Amino acid sequence: MRNVPLVEKETVKNMVFPREEVLKSKDSAIERRTLLERATILSNLYHNKVKIVFEDRDGSKMVDTTIWATTEAAIMLKGGVVIPIHRIHSIDLV
């Protein structure tokens, strides 16, 4: 995903996320889950930041941050910021 605007994680709180899944295949969703779990471990143990490309109702955006927790439905970032997993396109373990 090129030319995706970088946003501050604090602005994610004000975004609206549709219910539709952004990935087209089940295999992609499984890979996304694996990467999110790995990114959460790296974030908590080594404070590694990751680039997350996601989509709110206005289009694709990217955030560069650490992941504090991953649940069945969402990821939690610092400051109570939540991104639904079904709206995440990709995770780059920088």
XYZ file of C-alpha atoms in Angstrom:
94
model
C 0.000 0.000 0.000
C 1.744 3.082 -1.249
C 0.957 6.686 -0.483
C -0.997 5.791 2.636
C -1.081 8.796 4.982
C 0.675 8.378 8.333
C -1.528 9.388 11.264
C -0.827 9.828 14.957
C -2.268 7.058 17.124
C -4.191 9.622 19.178
C -6.318 10.500 16.131
C -7.457 6.872 15.717
C -9.852 7.316 18.682
C -12.018 9.603 16.550
C -12.210 7.308 13.529
C -15.248 5.278 12.512
C -14.679 1.678 11.396
C -17.172 -0.128 9.136
C -18.060 -3.765 9.882
C -16.771 -5.199 6.581
C -13.561 -7.239 6.403
C -10.811 -5.560 4.346
C -8.958 -8.750 3.387
C -10.226 -10.937 0.569
C -9.002 -14.389 1.613
C -9.106 -16.540 4.707
C -5.376 -17.268 4.320
C -4.608 -13.540 4.428
C -6.659 -13.189 7.605
C -4.762 -16.072 9.225
C -1.434 -14.500 8.255
C -2.596 -11.146 9.653
C -3.479 -12.776 12.988
C -0.043 -14.446 13.177
C 1.730 -11.177 12.442
C -0.364 -9.295 15.015
C 0.467 -11.830 17.722
C 4.181 -11.644 16.841
C 4.058 -7.834 16.767
C 2.383 -7.755 20.192
C 5.137 -9.900 21.694
C 7.891 -7.792 20.114
C 6.198 -4.594 21.245
C 5.879 -5.745 24.841
C 9.278 -7.398 25.224
C 11.480 -5.107 23.130
C 9.286 -1.996 22.655
C 9.503 -2.512 18.875
C 7.258 -0.293 16.823
C 5.263 -1.664 13.911
C 3.650 -0.010 10.913
C -0.038 -0.875 10.704
C -2.032 -0.099 7.567
C -5.744 -0.011 8.305
C -8.907 1.394 6.822
C -11.541 3.552 8.472
C -14.672 4.844 6.728
C -12.634 7.556 4.957
C -9.945 5.280 3.506
C -6.578 3.724 4.256
C -4.223 5.108 6.866
C -1.010 4.021 8.572
C 0.137 4.294 12.174
C 3.652 3.642 13.516
C 3.319 2.408 17.097
C 3.635 -0.439 19.569
C 0.812 -2.920 20.153
C -0.065 -3.418 23.803
C -2.538 -6.269 23.355
C -4.312 -8.345 20.723
C -7.786 -9.761 21.399
C -10.093 -11.795 19.189
C -11.607 -8.640 17.718
C -9.141 -5.754 18.082
C -5.675 -4.523 18.883
C -5.002 -2.144 21.746
C -2.478 0.652 21.507
C -1.188 2.976 24.195
C -3.760 5.412 25.562
C -6.772 3.153 25.090
C -6.663 3.368 21.289
C -8.394 0.415 19.603
C -8.275 -0.749 15.970
C -10.630 -3.552 14.893
C -8.641 -6.436 13.409
C -11.036 -6.828 10.474
C -10.020 -3.325 9.298
C -6.249 -3.997 9.259
C -4.661 -4.507 5.822
C -1.066 -5.162 6.848
C 1.483 -5.159 9.652
C 5.130 -4.353 9.004
C 7.479 -5.528 11.750
C 9.995 -2.712 11.340
